[in-house]
Amino acid sequence: MVYLDYASTTPIRKEVLEAYEKVLHTYFANADSLHQEGRKVNMLLEQSRANIAQLFHVQAEELLFTSCASESNNYALKGFAFANQNRGRHIIVSAVEHSSIMSSAKQLEEVFGFEITYLPLRADGRVHVEDVAKALRKDTILVSCMLVNNETGCINPITAIADYVHEHSRAVVHCDMVQALGKMELPLSSVDMATFSAHKIFGLKGSALLFHKKHLRLLPLISAGQQEWGLRGGTSNAPVEIVLAKTIRLALQEQEAHIHHVTQLNQYVRKELSKIKDIEINSPPEALPFILNFSCLSIGSEIMLNALDAKGICVSAQSTCNSKGKAISHVLLAMGKDELRATHAVRLSFSHLTTKEEIVFFLQALKEIIEEYATR
Ligand code: PLP
């Protein structure tokens, strides 16, 4: 099997799994129990939060443990909107956010009467500050824009966007940094809220974070006990939260080496793809090298995915969360690519585990598939 779908999810690291198994067996007590076993678990959990805070240069109480980035994004949009609607009911999101942002925005609009403005993409696949400036209003309370697009790897100018918003309004800025963590420097100090997920960085599924600046008010979305300062009730998933610090530390420690490895692979794939007839590369050269999107104009996304799958190669067409919908990439359409490109797209995503041999195998398989379909 050749796995080229690391933007969807990653396998768990050995070190993380070992730590998890140990914690799961040894520290099973409820972190809120008052006995010494409970206190020990709580201490480890808070130590993990403090370690992550140190790695991110933020304060521990600014980190909310959640179960997935989708949940963090729900908190950032709905939790924030519900708690701050007295200040305004206008929200800006980019038109190509993850489905957890898009669905939250839609729900806020259709069920709760908020007004949403969707920011366009320019041909370079990025949101531009000028478009944020145009959308910003006196009653805007929140701007949400991802750092790295999960289909194309395009990197948005978050610091410039956040600086503009802060200078010209009272709105706060949320940034989905899921596809950026461990892959580039994070502009965390520029934003007010940010989302991360462990399973994209060789950590556990069911483990994620929302960074939210201390002064921000959020409405609890799970009303229950005192856990997570009453923002998210329910018995803490302490073992998962305890190993998140190690997961993030390892990802950051190895970031430079991973970027170097993946950049080389990406350049090689680009060079080879550009030699194949009918292939158009959709990710601009300045996109994050971990994601490479292309269209094969003679074969639709679904057929291509199935053909690659039959040869033991795992890739995606678009975001995995939309994979059961019609195979058209809204991100490519928003970049101004035509419908043919958007219905024939393939997303490759790499990691430090990807080898040159795997890439050569993939390229050979791709050429065979194109040839087979051309002679049908
Ligand atoms: N945001 C982005 C940009 C993503 O790529 C993903 C995962 O596909 C998510 C959010 C959701 O992550 P999770 O699976 O942790 O909910």
Coordinates of C-alpha atoms and ligand atoms in Angstrom, one line a residue:
M1 CA 0.0 0.0 0.0
V2 CA 1.2 3.5 -0.8
Y3 CA -0.4 6.1 1.4
L4 CA -0.4 9.6 0.0
D5 CA -3.3 11.0 2.1
Y6 CA -1.6 12.4 5.2
A7 CA -3.8 15.5 5.1
S8 CA -6.7 13.3 5.9
T9 CA -5.1 11.6 8.8
T10 CA -1.8 10.1 9.9
P11 CA -0.7 6.8 11.6
I12 CA 0.1 7.1 15.2
R13 CA 3.7 7.5 16.3
K14 CA 5.3 4.7 18.3
E15 CA 6.4 7.0 21.1
V16 CA 2.8 8.5 21.4
L17 CA 1.2 5.0 21.4
E18 CA 3.6 3.8 24.1
A19 CA 2.9 6.8 26.3
Y20 CA -0.8 6.4 25.7
E21 CA -0.9 2.8 26.7
K22 CA 1.0 3.5 29.8
V23 CA -1.2 6.4 30.9
L24 CA -4.3 4.6 30.0
H25 CA -3.5 1.7 32.3
T26 CA -1.9 3.5 35.1
Y27 CA -3.8 6.8 35.3
F28 CA -7.4 5.7 34.7
A29 CA -8.9 7.7 37.6
N30 CA -11.3 10.6 37.0
A31 CA -9.3 13.8 36.9
D32 CA -11.9 15.5 38.9
S33 CA -11.9 12.9 41.8
L34 CA -10.6 14.3 45.0
H35 CA -8.7 11.2 46.0
Q36 CA -5.0 10.9 45.4
E37 CA -5.3 8.9 42.2
G38 CA -7.7 11.5 40.7
R39 CA -5.3 14.3 41.8
K40 CA -2.4 12.6 40.2
V41 CA -4.3 12.4 36.8
N42 CA -5.4 16.0 37.1
M43 CA -1.8 17.0 37.8
L44 CA -0.6 15.2 34.6
L45 CA -3.4 16.7 32.6
E46 CA -2.6 20.2 33.7
Q47 CA 1.1 19.5 33.2
S48 CA 0.4 18.6 29.6
R49 CA -1.6 21.8 29.1
A50 CA 1.2 23.8 30.6
N51 CA 3.8 22.1 28.3
I52 CA 1.7 22.8 25.2
A53 CA 1.3 26.4 26.4
Q54 CA 5.1 26.7 26.6
L55 CA 5.6 25.2 23.2
F56 CA 3.0 27.7 21.7
H57 CA 4.1 30.7 23.9
V58 CA 0.6 31.1 25.2
Q59 CA -1.0 30.7 28.7
A60 CA -2.3 27.4 29.9
E61 CA -5.8 28.7 30.6
E62 CA -6.0 29.8 26.9
L63 CA -6.0 26.1 25.8
L64 CA -9.2 24.2 25.6
F65 CA -8.9 20.4 25.1
T66 CA -11.5 19.2 22.6
S67 CA -12.3 15.9 20.8
C68 CA -11.5 17.0 17.3
A69 CA -10.7 20.1 15.3
S70 CA -14.3 20.1 14.1
E71 CA -15.4 20.6 17.7
S72 CA -12.8 23.4 18.2
N73 CA -14.2 25.1 15.1
N74 CA -17.7 24.8 16.5
Y75 CA -16.6 26.5 19.7
A76 CA -14.7 29.2 17.8
L77 CA -17.8 30.1 15.8
K78 CA -20.9 29.2 17.8
G79 CA -19.4 29.4 21.2
F80 CA -18.0 32.9 20.4
A81 CA -21.1 34.1 18.5
F82 CA -23.6 33.1 21.2
A83 CA -21.5 34.8 23.9
N84 CA -20.9 38.0 22.0
Q85 CA -24.1 38.7 20.0
N86 CA -24.8 41.8 22.0
R87 CA -21.8 43.4 20.3
G88 CA -22.9 42.5 16.8
R89 CA -24.3 39.7 14.6
H90 CA -22.1 39.8 11.6
I91 CA -19.4 37.2 10.9
I92 CA -16.9 36.8 8.1
V93 CA -15.6 33.4 7.0
S94 CA -13.5 32.5 4.0
A95 CA -15.5 30.7 1.3
V96 CA -13.4 27.6 1.4
E97 CA -13.1 26.7 5.1
H98 CA -13.4 23.2 6.4
S99 CA -17.0 21.9 6.6
S100 CA -17.0 22.4 10.4
I101 CA -16.7 26.1 9.9
M102 CA -19.0 26.2 6.9
S103 CA -21.7 24.2 8.6
S104 CA -21.4 26.3 11.8
A105 CA -21.7 29.5 9.8
K106 CA -24.7 28.2 7.9
Q107 CA -26.4 27.2 11.2
L108 CA -25.7 30.6 12.7
E109 CA -27.2 32.2 9.7
E110 CA -30.2 30.0 9.1
V111 CA -31.2 29.0 12.6
F112 CA -29.9 31.9 14.8
G113 CA -30.2 34.9 12.4
F114 CA -26.6 35.9 12.2
E115 CA -25.3 37.5 9.0
I116 CA -22.4 35.8 7.3
T117 CA -20.1 37.2 4.6
Y118 CA -18.1 34.7 2.7
L119 CA -14.6 35.9 1.5
P120 CA -13.6 35.0 -2.0
L121 CA -10.4 33.5 -3.1
R122 CA -8.1 35.1 -5.7
A123 CA -6.5 33.1 -8.5
D124 CA -3.5 32.4 -6.3
G125 CA -5.7 30.4 -4.0
R126 CA -5.5 32.8 -1.2
V127 CA -7.7 35.2 0.7
H128 CA -6.6 38.8 0.2
V129 CA -6.6 41.5 2.9
E130 CA -8.4 43.9 0.5
D131 CA -11.4 41.5 0.4
V132 CA -11.4 41.3 4.2
A133 CA -11.4 45.1 4.3
K134 CA -14.4 45.3 2.0
A135 CA -16.3 42.8 4.1
L136 CA -15.6 44.3 7.5
R137 CA -18.5 46.2 9.1
K138 CA -19.1 48.0 12.4
D139 CA -21.1 45.1 13.7
T140 CA -18.6 42.4 12.6
I141 CA -17.7 40.3 15.7
L142 CA -15.6 37.5 14.2
V143 CA -13.4 36.8 11.2
S144 CA -12.5 33.1 10.6
C145 CA -9.9 32.2 8.0
M146 CA -7.8 29.1 7.8
L147 CA -4.0 29.2 7.6
V148 CA -3.4 26.4 5.1
N149 CA -6.0 25.2 2.7
N150 CA -6.6 21.4 3.1
E151 CA -7.1 20.8 -0.6
T152 CA -4.5 23.0 -2.2
G153 CA -1.9 23.8 0.5
C154 CA -2.3 27.5 -0.3
I155 CA -1.2 29.6 2.7
N156 CA -3.3 32.6 3.7
P157 CA -1.7 35.9 4.9
I158 CA -3.1 35.5 8.4
T159 CA -0.9 38.1 10.1
A160 CA -1.8 40.8 7.6
I161 CA -5.5 39.9 7.8
A162 CA -5.5 39.8 11.6
D163 CA -3.5 43.1 11.8
Y164 CA -6.0 44.8 9.5
V165 CA -9.0 43.5 11.4
H166 CA -7.6 44.5 14.8
E167 CA -6.7 47.9 13.6
H168 CA -10.0 48.7 11.9
S169 CA -12.6 46.9 14.1
R170 CA -13.4 45.3 17.4
A171 CA -13.8 41.9 15.7
V172 CA -11.7 39.0 16.8
V173 CA -9.8 36.6 14.4
H174 CA -10.0 32.8 14.5
C175 CA -7.7 30.7 12.4
D176 CA -7.9 27.0 11.6
M177 CA -4.3 25.9 11.8
V178 CA -4.9 22.2 11.4
Q179 CA -3.0 21.7 8.2
A180 CA -0.1 24.0 9.3
L181 CA 0.9 22.5 12.7
G182 CA 4.3 20.8 12.5
K183 CA 4.7 22.0 8.9
M184 CA 5.4 25.7 9.1
E185 CA 5.9 28.6 11.6
L186 CA 2.6 29.5 13.2
P187 CA 1.4 33.1 13.4
L188 CA -0.3 32.3 16.7
S189 CA 0.5 35.6 18.4
S190 CA -1.4 37.5 15.6
V191 CA -4.8 35.7 16.2
D192 CA -7.3 35.5 19.0
M193 CA -8.4 31.9 18.5
A194 CA -6.8 28.9 16.7
T195 CA -7.7 25.3 16.0
F196 CA -5.4 22.2 16.1
S197 CA -5.9 18.5 15.7
A198 CA -3.6 15.6 17.0
H199 CA -4.5 13.0 14.4
K200 CA -3.0 15.2 11.6
I201 CA 0.4 15.1 13.3
F202 CA 0.8 11.4 14.1
G203 CA -1.2 11.7 17.4
L204 CA -4.4 10.2 18.6
K205 CA -7.8 10.5 17.0
G206 CA -10.2 12.1 19.4
S207 CA -7.7 14.7 20.5
A208 CA -7.6 18.4 19.6
L209 CA -7.3 22.0 20.9
L210 CA -8.8 25.4 20.7
F211 CA -6.5 28.2 21.6
H212 CA -8.6 31.2 22.8
K213 CA -7.2 34.4 24.2
K214 CA -7.9 34.8 27.9
H215 CA -10.2 37.8 27.7
L216 CA -12.5 36.2 25.2
R217 CA -16.0 35.0 26.2
L218 CA -17.3 31.7 24.8
L219 CA -20.6 30.1 25.6
P220 CA -20.2 26.5 26.8
L221 CA -21.5 24.1 24.0
I222 CA -21.6 21.1 26.3
S223 CA -23.2 22.2 29.5
A224 CA -22.3 19.9 32.4
G225 CA -19.7 20.0 35.1
Q226 CA -16.7 22.1 35.9
Q227 CA -14.3 20.5 33.4
E228 CA -12.4 22.9 31.1
W229 CA -13.5 25.9 33.2
G230 CA -17.2 24.9 32.6
L231 CA -16.8 25.4 28.9
R232 CA -16.9 21.8 28.0
G233 CA -18.5 19.5 30.5
G234 CA -18.0 15.7 30.8
T235 CA -15.3 13.5 32.3
S236 CA -12.0 14.6 30.8
N237 CA -10.4 12.2 28.3
A238 CA -7.3 12.6 30.4
P239 CA -5.0 9.9 28.8
V240 CA -5.6 11.4 25.4
E241 CA -5.0 15.0 26.7
I242 CA -1.9 13.9 28.7
V243 CA -0.1 12.6 25.6
L244 CA -1.0 15.6 23.4
A245 CA 1.9 17.6 24.8
K246 CA 4.3 14.9 23.7
T247 CA 2.7 14.6 20.2
I248 CA 3.0 18.4 19.6
R249 CA 6.6 18.5 21.1
L250 CA 7.8 15.8 18.7
A251 CA 6.1 17.4 15.7
L252 CA 7.7 20.7 16.4
Q253 CA 11.1 19.2 17.2
E254 CA 11.2 17.5 13.8
Q255 CA 9.5 20.2 11.8
E256 CA 12.6 21.5 10.0
A257 CA 13.7 18.0 8.9
H258 CA 10.2 17.1 7.8
I259 CA 9.8 20.3 5.7
H260 CA 13.1 19.6 4.0
H261 CA 12.2 16.0 3.1
V262 CA 8.8 16.9 1.8
T263 CA 9.9 19.9 -0.1
Q264 CA 12.3 17.7 -2.1
L265 CA 9.6 15.1 -2.8
N266 CA 7.1 17.8 -3.8
Q267 CA 9.6 19.3 -6.3
Y268 CA 10.2 15.9 -7.8
V269 CA 6.5 15.1 -8.2
R270 CA 5.8 18.6 -9.7
K271 CA 8.6 18.0 -12.3
E272 CA 7.4 14.6 -13.2
L273 CA 3.7 15.5 -13.3
S274 CA 4.5 18.5 -15.6
K275 CA 5.8 16.0 -18.2
I276 CA 2.5 14.0 -18.4
K277 CA 0.0 15.0 -21.0
D278 CA -3.4 16.1 -19.6
I279 CA -2.1 16.9 -16.1
E280 CA -2.5 20.4 -14.7
I281 CA -1.1 21.3 -11.3
N282 CA -3.5 23.3 -9.2
S283 CA -1.4 24.0 -6.1
P284 CA 0.8 27.1 -6.8
P285 CA 4.6 26.6 -6.2
E286 CA 4.4 28.7 -3.1
A287 CA 1.8 26.5 -1.4
L288 CA 2.8 24.3 1.6
P289 CA 4.8 21.4 0.1
F290 CA 2.9 18.8 2.2
I291 CA -0.2 19.1 -0.2
L292 CA -0.1 18.9 -4.0
N293 CA -3.3 19.1 -5.9
F294 CA -3.5 18.4 -9.6
S295 CA -6.2 17.6 -12.2
C296 CA -5.9 14.9 -14.9
L297 CA -8.2 16.3 -17.6
S298 CA -8.9 13.0 -19.3
I299 CA -10.1 11.2 -16.1
G300 CA -12.6 12.3 -13.5
S301 CA -11.7 12.4 -9.8
E302 CA -13.8 9.4 -8.8
I303 CA -12.6 7.2 -11.6
M304 CA -9.0 8.2 -10.9
L305 CA -9.3 7.6 -7.2
N306 CA -10.8 4.1 -7.8
A307 CA -8.1 3.3 -10.4
L308 CA -5.3 4.3 -8.0
D309 CA -7.0 2.5 -5.2
A310 CA -7.1 -0.7 -7.3
K311 CA -3.3 -0.3 -7.6
G312 CA -3.0 0.1 -3.8
I313 CA -2.5 3.8 -3.7
C314 CA -4.5 6.0 -1.3
V315 CA -5.2 9.6 -2.3
S316 CA -8.1 12.0 -2.0
A317 CA -10.1 14.1 -4.4
Q318 CA -11.1 16.9 -2.0
S319 CA -11.5 17.3 1.7
T320 CA -12.2 13.8 3.2
C321 CA -15.2 15.3 5.1
N322 CA -16.8 16.1 1.7
S323 CA -15.8 12.8 0.0
K324 CA -19.3 11.4 0.0
G325 CA -20.7 14.5 -1.8
K326 CA -20.5 15.2 -5.5
A327 CA -16.9 15.1 -6.6
I328 CA -16.4 18.7 -7.4
S329 CA -13.8 20.8 -5.7
H330 CA -15.4 24.1 -4.4
V331 CA -11.9 25.3 -3.5
L332 CA -10.7 25.0 -7.1
L333 CA -13.9 26.7 -8.4
A334 CA -13.3 29.5 -5.9
M335 CA -9.8 29.9 -7.3
G336 CA -11.4 30.5 -10.7
K337 CA -10.5 27.1 -12.2
D338 CA -13.1 25.7 -14.6
E339 CA -15.5 22.9 -13.9
L340 CA -13.3 20.3 -15.8
R341 CA -10.4 21.0 -13.5
A342 CA -12.7 21.0 -10.4
T343 CA -14.2 17.6 -11.2
H344 CA -10.9 16.0 -12.2
A345 CA -8.9 17.0 -9.2
V346 CA -6.6 14.7 -7.1
R347 CA -5.1 15.7 -3.8
L348 CA -1.8 14.1 -2.8
S349 CA -0.5 14.7 0.7
F350 CA 2.9 13.8 1.9
S351 CA 4.8 13.3 5.2
H352 CA 8.3 12.5 6.4
L353 CA 7.2 8.8 6.0
T354 CA 6.8 9.2 2.2
T355 CA 9.6 7.7 0.3
K356 CA 11.0 8.4 -3.2
E357 CA 10.2 4.8 -4.1
E358 CA 6.5 5.4 -3.2
I359 CA 6.4 8.4 -5.4
V360 CA 8.0 6.6 -8.3
F361 CA 5.4 3.8 -7.9
F362 CA 2.6 6.3 -7.8
L363 CA 3.8 8.1 -11.0
Q364 CA 4.2 4.9 -12.8
A365 CA 0.7 3.8 -11.8
L366 CA -0.7 7.2 -12.9
K367 CA 0.9 6.9 -16.3
E368 CA -0.5 3.4 -16.7
I369 CA -4.0 4.5 -15.7
I370 CA -3.9 7.4 -18.2
E371 CA -2.7 5.1 -21.0
E372 CA -5.4 2.4 -20.2
Y373 CA -8.2 5.0 -20.3
A374 CA -6.8 6.6 -23.5
T375 CA -7.1 3.3 -25.4
R376 CA -10.6 2.4 -24.2
Ligands
PLP1 N1 -9.8 21.8 9.6 C1 -9.1 21.4 8.6 C2 -8.4 22.5 7.8 C3 -9.0 20.1 8.3 O1 -8.2 19.7 7.2 C4 -9.7 19.1 9.1 C5 -9.6 17.7 8.8 O2 -9.8 17.2 7.7 C6 -10.4 19.6 10.2 C7 -10.5 20.9 10.4 C8 -11.2 18.7 11.0 O3 -10.3 17.9 11.8 P1 -10.9 16.8 12.8 O4 -10.9 15.5 12.0 O5 -9.9 16.7 13.9 O6 -12.3 17.2 13.2

